Amino acid sequence: MKMKKRVMWLMACLLVLVSLGFTAKAYAAYKTDYVKFTFVIKPKQKNTSTSTRYRQTTNRNRAWTVQLGSSEEGWMTYTRFWLEKSNGENVSKAFNASAGGPRLYNSAYSSASKQNVKLTAENNNYNNASYSCYGTWDEETAYIISGGQLLNRP
């Protein structure tokens, strides 16, 4: 009888350890990295982009993020950002981020699933201006967008 209880106790402990391992792996897969970028935004809305990063999720609502820390164009000026594949295919909607503004989150298209993607930017105004800017981004985060709202807000 004692032996049976010990075996059951060991099996329960093993089950807990295995469960914790899978949970930690799933959480680590969607760790938010906040990768730094520095761009020179080109005139006439010509694109500038980072190197690619692998977006491993298949959930199109798993948010990607960008925060524009600063821009030579000025505080609270806008720069347009989106994700694209290395072949130039856009894999998310574009949106404007303001220099010094909050971190923004966006969903991606299903074509971004299990793909190398890059952060791409352009001047939100069609003009001859060129300026430097910097900030952080991540191709996938631990957050989900549902109905236009960010769930599990950081």
Short mmCIF file of N, CA and C in Angstrom, two decimals:
data_model
loop_
_atom_site.label_atom_id
_atom_site.label_comp_id
_atom_site.label_asym_id
_atom_site.label_seq_id
_atom_site.Cartn_x
_atom_site.Cartn_y
_atom_site.Cartn_z
N MET A 1 0.82 -1.20 0.00
CA MET A 1 0.00 0.00 0.00
C MET A 1 0.87 1.26 0.00
N LYS A 2 1.95 1.25 0.86
CA LYS A 2 2.84 2.40 0.90
C LYS A 2 3.50 2.62 -0.45
N MET A 3 3.88 1.53 -1.08
CA MET A 3 4.54 1.62 -2.38
C MET A 3 3.60 2.24 -3.42
N LYS A 4 2.34 1.86 -3.39
CA LYS A 4 1.36 2.39 -4.34
C LYS A 4 1.18 3.90 -4.12
N LYS A 5 1.14 4.36 -2.87
CA LYS A 5 1.00 5.79 -2.58
C LYS A 5 2.23 6.56 -3.06
N ARG A 6 3.40 5.98 -2.86
CA ARG A 6 4.64 6.64 -3.32
C ARG A 6 4.65 6.78 -4.85
N VAL A 7 4.26 5.73 -5.53
CA VAL A 7 4.22 5.76 -6.99
C VAL A 7 3.22 6.82 -7.46
N MET A 8 2.05 6.86 -6.85
CA MET A 8 1.04 7.86 -7.21
C MET A 8 1.55 9.28 -6.94
N TRP A 9 2.23 9.45 -5.81
CA TRP A 9 2.78 10.77 -5.45
C TRP A 9 3.85 11.18 -6.46
N LEU A 10 4.74 10.26 -6.84
CA LEU A 10 5.78 10.55 -7.83
C LEU A 10 5.16 10.88 -9.19
N MET A 11 4.12 10.16 -9.58
CA MET A 11 3.46 10.44 -10.85
C MET A 11 2.81 11.82 -10.84
N ALA A 12 2.19 12.19 -9.73
CA ALA A 12 1.57 13.51 -9.61
C ALA A 12 2.64 14.60 -9.70
N CYS A 13 3.77 14.40 -9.03
CA CYS A 13 4.86 15.38 -9.09
C CYS A 13 5.40 15.51 -10.51
N LEU A 14 5.57 14.40 -11.18
CA LEU A 14 6.05 14.40 -12.56
C LEU A 14 5.08 15.14 -13.48
N LEU A 15 3.80 14.90 -13.30
CA LEU A 15 2.78 15.58 -14.10
C LEU A 15 2.84 17.10 -13.89
N VAL A 16 3.01 17.53 -12.66
CA VAL A 16 3.12 18.97 -12.37
C VAL A 16 4.36 19.55 -13.04
N LEU A 17 5.50 18.87 -12.95
CA LEU A 17 6.73 19.37 -13.56
C LEU A 17 6.61 19.46 -15.08
N VAL A 18 6.03 18.44 -15.69
CA VAL A 18 5.84 18.46 -17.15
C VAL A 18 4.91 19.60 -17.54
N SER A 19 3.83 19.78 -16.81
CA SER A 19 2.88 20.87 -17.09
C SER A 19 3.54 22.23 -16.98
N LEU A 20 4.34 22.41 -15.95
CA LEU A 20 5.06 23.69 -15.78
C LEU A 20 6.02 23.92 -16.93
N GLY A 21 6.66 22.87 -17.39
CA GLY A 21 7.59 22.99 -18.51
C GLY A 21 6.90 23.46 -19.77
N PHE A 22 5.74 22.88 -20.09
CA PHE A 22 4.99 23.30 -21.28
C PHE A 22 4.49 24.74 -21.13
N THR A 23 4.05 25.11 -19.95
CA THR A 23 3.58 26.48 -19.72
C THR A 23 4.71 27.47 -19.91
N ALA A 24 5.88 27.16 -19.35
CA ALA A 24 7.03 28.06 -19.49
C ALA A 24 7.45 28.17 -20.94
N LYS A 25 7.42 27.06 -21.68
CA LYS A 25 7.79 27.09 -23.09
C LYS A 25 6.81 27.95 -23.88
N ALA A 26 5.52 27.80 -23.64
CA ALA A 26 4.50 28.59 -24.34
C ALA A 26 4.66 30.07 -24.02
N TYR A 27 4.92 30.40 -22.76
CA TYR A 27 5.09 31.79 -22.37
C TYR A 27 6.34 32.37 -23.02
N ALA A 28 7.44 31.61 -22.99
CA ALA A 28 8.70 32.11 -23.55
C ALA A 28 8.58 32.34 -25.05
N ALA A 29 7.75 31.55 -25.73
CA ALA A 29 7.60 31.70 -27.17
C ALA A 29 7.05 33.07 -27.53
N TYR A 30 6.27 33.67 -26.65
CA TYR A 30 5.67 34.96 -26.95
C TYR A 30 6.22 36.06 -26.05
N LYS A 31 7.45 35.91 -25.64
CA LYS A 31 8.10 36.93 -24.84
C LYS A 31 8.25 38.20 -25.69
N THR A 32 7.93 39.33 -25.12
CA THR A 32 8.06 40.59 -25.84
C THR A 32 9.49 41.09 -25.70
N ASP A 33 10.15 41.31 -26.85
CA ASP A 33 11.57 41.62 -26.86
C ASP A 33 11.92 43.11 -26.90
N TYR A 34 11.06 43.95 -27.46
CA TYR A 34 11.34 45.38 -27.64
C TYR A 34 12.71 45.59 -28.30
N VAL A 35 12.81 45.22 -29.56
CA VAL A 35 14.04 45.34 -30.34
C VAL A 35 14.20 46.79 -30.79
N LYS A 36 15.40 47.34 -30.60
CA LYS A 36 15.65 48.73 -30.98
C LYS A 36 15.78 48.87 -32.50
N PHE A 37 15.31 50.00 -33.01
CA PHE A 37 15.53 50.34 -34.41
C PHE A 37 15.94 51.81 -34.50
N THR A 38 16.71 52.12 -35.53
CA THR A 38 17.06 53.50 -35.88
C THR A 38 16.89 53.61 -37.38
N PHE A 39 16.08 54.54 -37.81
CA PHE A 39 15.79 54.72 -39.23
C PHE A 39 16.18 56.12 -39.68
N VAL A 40 16.52 56.23 -40.96
CA VAL A 40 16.51 57.52 -41.65
C VAL A 40 15.29 57.43 -42.57
N ILE A 41 14.27 58.20 -42.24
CA ILE A 41 13.04 58.21 -43.04
C ILE A 41 13.31 59.01 -44.31
N LYS A 42 13.00 58.40 -45.43
CA LYS A 42 13.34 58.97 -46.74
C LYS A 42 12.25 59.91 -47.24
N PRO A 43 12.61 60.81 -48.16
CA PRO A 43 11.61 61.72 -48.73
C PRO A 43 10.59 60.97 -49.60
N LYS A 44 9.48 61.62 -49.84
CA LYS A 44 8.43 61.17 -50.76
C LYS A 44 7.95 59.75 -50.45
N GLN A 45 7.83 59.44 -49.17
CA GLN A 45 7.27 58.18 -48.68
C GLN A 45 7.99 56.93 -49.20
N LYS A 46 9.29 57.06 -49.45
CA LYS A 46 10.08 55.87 -49.78
C LYS A 46 10.28 55.06 -48.50
N ASN A 47 10.25 53.75 -48.62
CA ASN A 47 10.28 52.87 -47.45
C ASN A 47 11.67 52.69 -46.85
N THR A 48 11.69 52.50 -45.56
CA THR A 48 12.87 52.12 -44.78
C THR A 48 12.46 50.95 -43.92
N SER A 49 13.36 49.97 -43.74
CA SER A 49 12.96 48.81 -42.93
C SER A 49 14.12 48.22 -42.14
N THR A 50 13.75 47.40 -41.16
CA THR A 50 14.72 46.68 -40.34
C THR A 50 15.11 45.39 -41.04
N SER A 51 15.99 44.64 -40.43
CA SER A 51 16.23 43.27 -40.88
C SER A 51 15.03 42.43 -40.43
N THR A 52 14.91 41.23 -40.96
CA THR A 52 13.74 40.41 -40.66
C THR A 52 13.88 39.69 -39.32
N ARG A 53 12.71 39.38 -38.75
CA ARG A 53 12.60 38.57 -37.53
C ARG A 53 11.50 37.54 -37.78
N TYR A 54 11.63 36.37 -37.19
CA TYR A 54 10.67 35.29 -37.43
C TYR A 54 9.43 35.47 -36.56
N ARG A 55 8.29 35.55 -37.20
CA ARG A 55 6.99 35.62 -36.50
C ARG A 55 6.43 34.21 -36.49
N GLN A 56 6.54 33.51 -35.35
CA GLN A 56 6.21 32.09 -35.32
C GLN A 56 4.74 31.78 -35.12
N THR A 57 3.95 32.74 -34.69
CA THR A 57 2.55 32.46 -34.39
C THR A 57 1.73 32.22 -35.65
N THR A 58 0.64 31.48 -35.48
CA THR A 58 -0.35 31.33 -36.55
C THR A 58 -1.62 32.11 -36.21
N ASN A 59 -1.62 32.77 -35.07
CA ASN A 59 -2.77 33.56 -34.63
C ASN A 59 -2.61 34.99 -35.15
N ARG A 60 -3.41 35.37 -36.13
CA ARG A 60 -3.27 36.70 -36.72
C ARG A 60 -3.57 37.82 -35.73
N ASN A 61 -4.28 37.49 -34.64
CA ASN A 61 -4.61 38.49 -33.62
C ASN A 61 -3.53 38.64 -32.55
N ARG A 62 -2.46 37.83 -32.63
CA ARG A 62 -1.35 38.02 -31.71
C ARG A 62 -0.66 39.32 -32.13
N ALA A 63 -0.65 40.28 -31.23
CA ALA A 63 -0.22 41.64 -31.56
C ALA A 63 1.28 41.74 -31.84
N TRP A 64 1.61 42.62 -32.76
CA TRP A 64 2.98 43.10 -32.89
C TRP A 64 2.97 44.53 -32.37
N THR A 65 4.12 45.10 -32.08
CA THR A 65 4.14 46.41 -31.42
C THR A 65 5.25 47.30 -31.96
N VAL A 66 5.01 48.60 -31.85
CA VAL A 66 6.04 49.60 -32.16
C VAL A 66 5.85 50.79 -31.23
N GLN A 67 6.96 51.38 -30.84
CA GLN A 67 6.93 52.64 -30.10
C GLN A 67 7.99 53.54 -30.70
N LEU A 68 7.57 54.71 -31.16
CA LEU A 68 8.48 55.68 -31.74
C LEU A 68 8.98 56.58 -30.62
N GLY A 69 10.23 56.35 -30.20
CA GLY A 69 10.78 57.08 -29.07
C GLY A 69 11.03 58.54 -29.37
N SER A 70 11.65 58.80 -30.53
CA SER A 70 12.00 60.18 -30.87
C SER A 70 12.14 60.31 -32.38
N SER A 71 11.97 61.52 -32.87
CA SER A 71 12.09 61.81 -34.29
C SER A 71 12.69 63.20 -34.47
N GLU A 72 13.62 63.33 -35.42
CA GLU A 72 14.17 64.66 -35.74
C GLU A 72 13.10 65.58 -36.30
N GLU A 73 12.02 65.01 -36.78
CA GLU A 73 10.92 65.82 -37.32
C GLU A 73 10.24 66.60 -36.20
N GLY A 74 10.37 66.11 -34.96
CA GLY A 74 9.80 66.83 -33.82
C GLY A 74 8.99 65.94 -32.92
N TRP A 75 8.75 66.43 -31.71
CA TRP A 75 7.97 65.69 -30.72
C TRP A 75 6.51 65.62 -31.17
N MET A 76 5.88 64.47 -31.01
CA MET A 76 4.49 64.20 -31.37
C MET A 76 4.21 64.33 -32.87
N THR A 77 5.27 64.24 -33.69
CA THR A 77 5.06 64.14 -35.14
C THR A 77 4.89 62.66 -35.48
N TYR A 78 4.33 62.38 -36.62
CA TYR A 78 3.95 61.02 -36.97
C TYR A 78 4.87 60.39 -38.00
N THR A 79 5.06 59.10 -37.86
CA THR A 79 5.71 58.25 -38.86
C THR A 79 4.82 57.03 -39.03
N ARG A 80 4.67 56.55 -40.26
CA ARG A 80 3.78 55.41 -40.55
C ARG A 80 4.58 54.10 -40.51
N PHE A 81 4.03 53.08 -39.85
CA PHE A 81 4.68 51.78 -39.68
C PHE A 81 3.76 50.64 -40.09
N TRP A 82 4.35 49.52 -40.55
CA TRP A 82 3.64 48.29 -40.83
C TRP A 82 4.65 47.15 -40.91
N LEU A 83 4.15 45.92 -40.96
CA LEU A 83 5.00 44.75 -41.16
C LEU A 83 4.95 44.35 -42.62
N GLU A 84 6.08 43.87 -43.12
CA GLU A 84 6.09 43.29 -44.45
C GLU A 84 7.11 42.16 -44.52
N LYS A 85 6.92 41.29 -45.51
CA LYS A 85 7.87 40.20 -45.74
C LYS A 85 9.04 40.75 -46.55
N SER A 86 10.11 39.98 -46.64
CA SER A 86 11.30 40.46 -47.35
C SER A 86 11.05 40.68 -48.84
N ASN A 87 10.00 40.06 -49.39
CA ASN A 87 9.66 40.27 -50.80
C ASN A 87 8.84 41.55 -51.01
N GLY A 88 8.58 42.30 -49.93
CA GLY A 88 7.85 43.56 -50.04
C GLY A 88 6.35 43.45 -49.82
N GLU A 89 5.85 42.23 -49.61
CA GLU A 89 4.41 42.04 -49.38
C GLU A 89 4.03 42.56 -47.99
N ASN A 90 3.06 43.46 -47.94
CA ASN A 90 2.58 43.97 -46.65
C ASN A 90 1.80 42.86 -45.94
N VAL A 91 2.12 42.66 -44.64
CA VAL A 91 1.44 41.61 -43.88
C VAL A 91 0.74 42.17 -42.64
N SER A 92 0.53 43.49 -42.63
CA SER A 92 -0.30 44.13 -41.60
C SER A 92 -0.80 45.45 -42.16
N LYS A 93 -1.80 46.00 -41.50
CA LYS A 93 -2.24 47.35 -41.84
C LYS A 93 -1.19 48.33 -41.35
N ALA A 94 -1.11 49.47 -42.01
CA ALA A 94 -0.20 50.53 -41.58
C ALA A 94 -0.92 51.42 -40.57
N PHE A 95 -0.15 52.00 -39.67
CA PHE A 95 -0.71 52.99 -38.75
C PHE A 95 0.36 54.00 -38.39
N ASN A 96 -0.08 55.17 -37.96
CA ASN A 96 0.84 56.25 -37.60
C ASN A 96 1.16 56.21 -36.12
N ALA A 97 2.45 56.27 -35.81
CA ALA A 97 2.91 56.35 -34.42
C ALA A 97 3.50 57.74 -34.21
N SER A 98 3.25 58.33 -33.05
CA SER A 98 3.76 59.67 -32.76
C SER A 98 5.04 59.60 -31.95
N ALA A 99 5.98 60.46 -32.30
CA ALA A 99 7.26 60.52 -31.59
C ALA A 99 7.02 60.90 -30.14
N GLY A 100 7.54 60.09 -29.23
CA GLY A 100 7.32 60.34 -27.81
C GLY A 100 5.98 59.84 -27.31
N GLY A 101 5.21 59.22 -28.18
CA GLY A 101 3.87 58.74 -27.83
C GLY A 101 3.89 57.35 -27.22
N PRO A 102 2.72 56.78 -27.00
CA PRO A 102 2.62 55.47 -26.35
C PRO A 102 3.03 54.33 -27.27
N ARG A 103 3.26 53.19 -26.68
CA ARG A 103 3.51 51.97 -27.43
C ARG A 103 2.19 51.58 -28.10
N LEU A 104 2.24 51.24 -29.38
CA LEU A 104 1.05 50.86 -30.13
C LEU A 104 1.10 49.39 -30.50
N TYR A 105 -0.05 48.76 -30.55
CA TYR A 105 -0.17 47.34 -30.88
C TYR A 105 -1.10 47.18 -32.07
N ASN A 106 -0.80 46.20 -32.92
CA ASN A 106 -1.60 45.97 -34.11
C ASN A 106 -1.62 44.47 -34.41
N SER A 107 -2.67 44.01 -35.06
CA SER A 107 -2.72 42.62 -35.51
C SER A 107 -2.02 42.53 -36.86
N ALA A 108 -1.79 41.31 -37.31
CA ALA A 108 -1.15 41.08 -38.61
C ALA A 108 -2.11 40.27 -39.48
N TYR A 109 -1.82 40.23 -40.77
CA TYR A 109 -2.60 39.39 -41.67
C TYR A 109 -2.18 37.93 -41.47
N SER A 110 -3.03 37.00 -41.87
CA SER A 110 -2.68 35.58 -41.75
C SER A 110 -1.44 35.24 -42.57
N SER A 111 -1.16 36.02 -43.61
CA SER A 111 0.04 35.78 -44.43
C SER A 111 1.34 36.06 -43.66
N ALA A 112 1.24 36.61 -42.44
CA ALA A 112 2.42 36.83 -41.60
C ALA A 112 2.74 35.62 -40.73
N SER A 113 1.88 34.61 -40.74
CA SER A 113 2.05 33.44 -39.89
C SER A 113 3.29 32.64 -40.28
N LYS A 114 4.12 32.34 -39.29
CA LYS A 114 5.33 31.54 -39.49
C LYS A 114 6.17 32.09 -40.64
N GLN A 115 6.39 33.40 -40.63
CA GLN A 115 7.15 34.08 -41.69
C GLN A 115 8.20 35.00 -41.09
N ASN A 116 9.24 35.25 -41.88
CA ASN A 116 10.19 36.30 -41.53
C ASN A 116 9.56 37.62 -41.95
N VAL A 117 9.45 38.53 -41.01
CA VAL A 117 8.84 39.84 -41.28
C VAL A 117 9.80 40.93 -40.82
N LYS A 118 9.57 42.12 -41.35
CA LYS A 118 10.38 43.27 -40.94
C LYS A 118 9.47 44.45 -40.67
N LEU A 119 9.95 45.34 -39.82
CA LEU A 119 9.25 46.59 -39.56
C LEU A 119 9.61 47.55 -40.69
N THR A 120 8.60 48.13 -41.31
CA THR A 120 8.81 49.07 -42.41
C THR A 120 8.16 50.39 -42.03
N ALA A 121 8.81 51.48 -42.47
CA ALA A 121 8.32 52.82 -42.11
C ALA A 121 8.43 53.75 -43.30
N GLU A 122 7.61 54.80 -43.25
CA GLU A 122 7.68 55.88 -44.23
C GLU A 122 7.17 57.16 -43.58
N ASN A 123 7.51 58.28 -44.19
CA ASN A 123 6.98 59.57 -43.76
C ASN A 123 5.47 59.54 -44.01
N ASN A 124 4.69 59.99 -43.05
CA ASN A 124 3.24 60.00 -43.26
C ASN A 124 2.81 61.14 -44.18
N ASN A 125 3.74 62.04 -44.50
CA ASN A 125 3.46 63.14 -45.44
C ASN A 125 4.27 62.94 -46.71
N TYR A 126 3.66 63.20 -47.86
CA TYR A 126 4.39 63.11 -49.12
C TYR A 126 5.09 64.45 -49.34
N ASN A 127 6.37 64.50 -48.97
CA ASN A 127 7.16 65.72 -49.14
C ASN A 127 8.63 65.35 -49.31
N ASN A 128 9.49 66.35 -49.38
CA ASN A 128 10.92 66.13 -49.60
C ASN A 128 11.70 65.96 -48.30
N ALA A 129 11.03 65.91 -47.17
CA ALA A 129 11.71 65.82 -45.88
C ALA A 129 12.34 64.44 -45.67
N SER A 130 13.50 64.46 -45.04
CA SER A 130 14.18 63.26 -44.60
C SER A 130 14.57 63.49 -43.15
N TYR A 131 14.41 62.49 -42.29
CA TYR A 131 14.72 62.69 -40.88
C TYR A 131 15.06 61.36 -40.22
N SER A 132 15.81 61.44 -39.13
CA SER A 132 16.15 60.25 -38.34
C SER A 132 15.09 60.04 -37.27
N CYS A 133 14.89 58.80 -36.91
CA CYS A 133 14.01 58.47 -35.79
C CYS A 133 14.47 57.16 -35.18
N TYR A 134 14.05 56.92 -33.95
CA TYR A 134 14.39 55.65 -33.31
C TYR A 134 13.27 55.22 -32.39
N GLY A 135 13.29 53.95 -32.04
CA GLY A 135 12.29 53.41 -31.14
C GLY A 135 12.51 51.93 -30.93
N THR A 136 11.44 51.22 -30.57
CA THR A 136 11.49 49.78 -30.37
C THR A 136 10.29 49.12 -31.04
N TRP A 137 10.45 47.85 -31.36
CA TRP A 137 9.37 47.09 -31.98
C TRP A 137 9.51 45.62 -31.60
N ASP A 138 8.49 44.84 -31.84
CA ASP A 138 8.54 43.39 -31.69
C ASP A 138 7.53 42.78 -32.66
N GLU A 139 7.96 41.77 -33.39
CA GLU A 139 7.12 41.16 -34.43
C GLU A 139 5.95 40.36 -33.86
N GLU A 140 6.06 39.91 -32.60
CA GLU A 140 4.93 39.26 -31.94
C GLU A 140 5.11 39.41 -30.43
N THR A 141 4.00 39.61 -29.76
CA THR A 141 4.04 39.83 -28.32
C THR A 141 3.17 38.77 -27.63
N ALA A 142 3.08 38.86 -26.34
CA ALA A 142 2.23 37.95 -25.57
C ALA A 142 0.78 38.42 -25.53
N TYR A 143 0.45 39.47 -26.27
CA TYR A 143 -0.87 40.09 -26.20
C TYR A 143 -1.71 39.76 -27.42
N ILE A 144 -3.02 39.67 -27.20
CA ILE A 144 -3.98 39.35 -28.25
C ILE A 144 -4.88 40.56 -28.48
N ILE A 145 -5.19 40.82 -29.75
CA ILE A 145 -6.14 41.87 -30.11
C ILE A 145 -7.46 41.21 -30.47
N SER A 146 -8.53 41.65 -29.84
CA SER A 146 -9.86 41.09 -30.10
C SER A 146 -10.86 42.23 -30.19
N GLY A 147 -11.57 42.30 -31.30
CA GLY A 147 -12.56 43.36 -31.48
C GLY A 147 -11.94 44.74 -31.42
N GLY A 148 -10.69 44.86 -31.89
CA GLY A 148 -10.00 46.14 -31.88
C GLY A 148 -9.43 46.52 -30.52
N GLN A 149 -9.61 45.66 -29.52
CA GLN A 149 -9.12 45.95 -28.17
C GLN A 149 -7.96 45.02 -27.82
N LEU A 150 -7.00 45.55 -27.08
CA LEU A 150 -5.86 44.76 -26.64
C LEU A 150 -6.23 44.02 -25.36
N LEU A 151 -6.16 42.70 -25.40
CA LEU A 151 -6.42 41.89 -24.21
C LEU A 151 -5.12 41.66 -23.46
N ASN A 152 -5.19 41.41 -22.18
CA ASN A 152 -3.99 41.19 -21.36
C ASN A 152 -3.03 42.36 -21.48
N ARG A 153 -3.59 43.53 -21.38
CA ARG A 153 -2.82 44.76 -21.57
C ARG A 153 -1.61 44.79 -20.63
N PRO A 154 -0.43 45.18 -21.16
CA PRO A 154 0.78 45.23 -20.34
C PRO A 154 0.71 46.29 -19.26
#
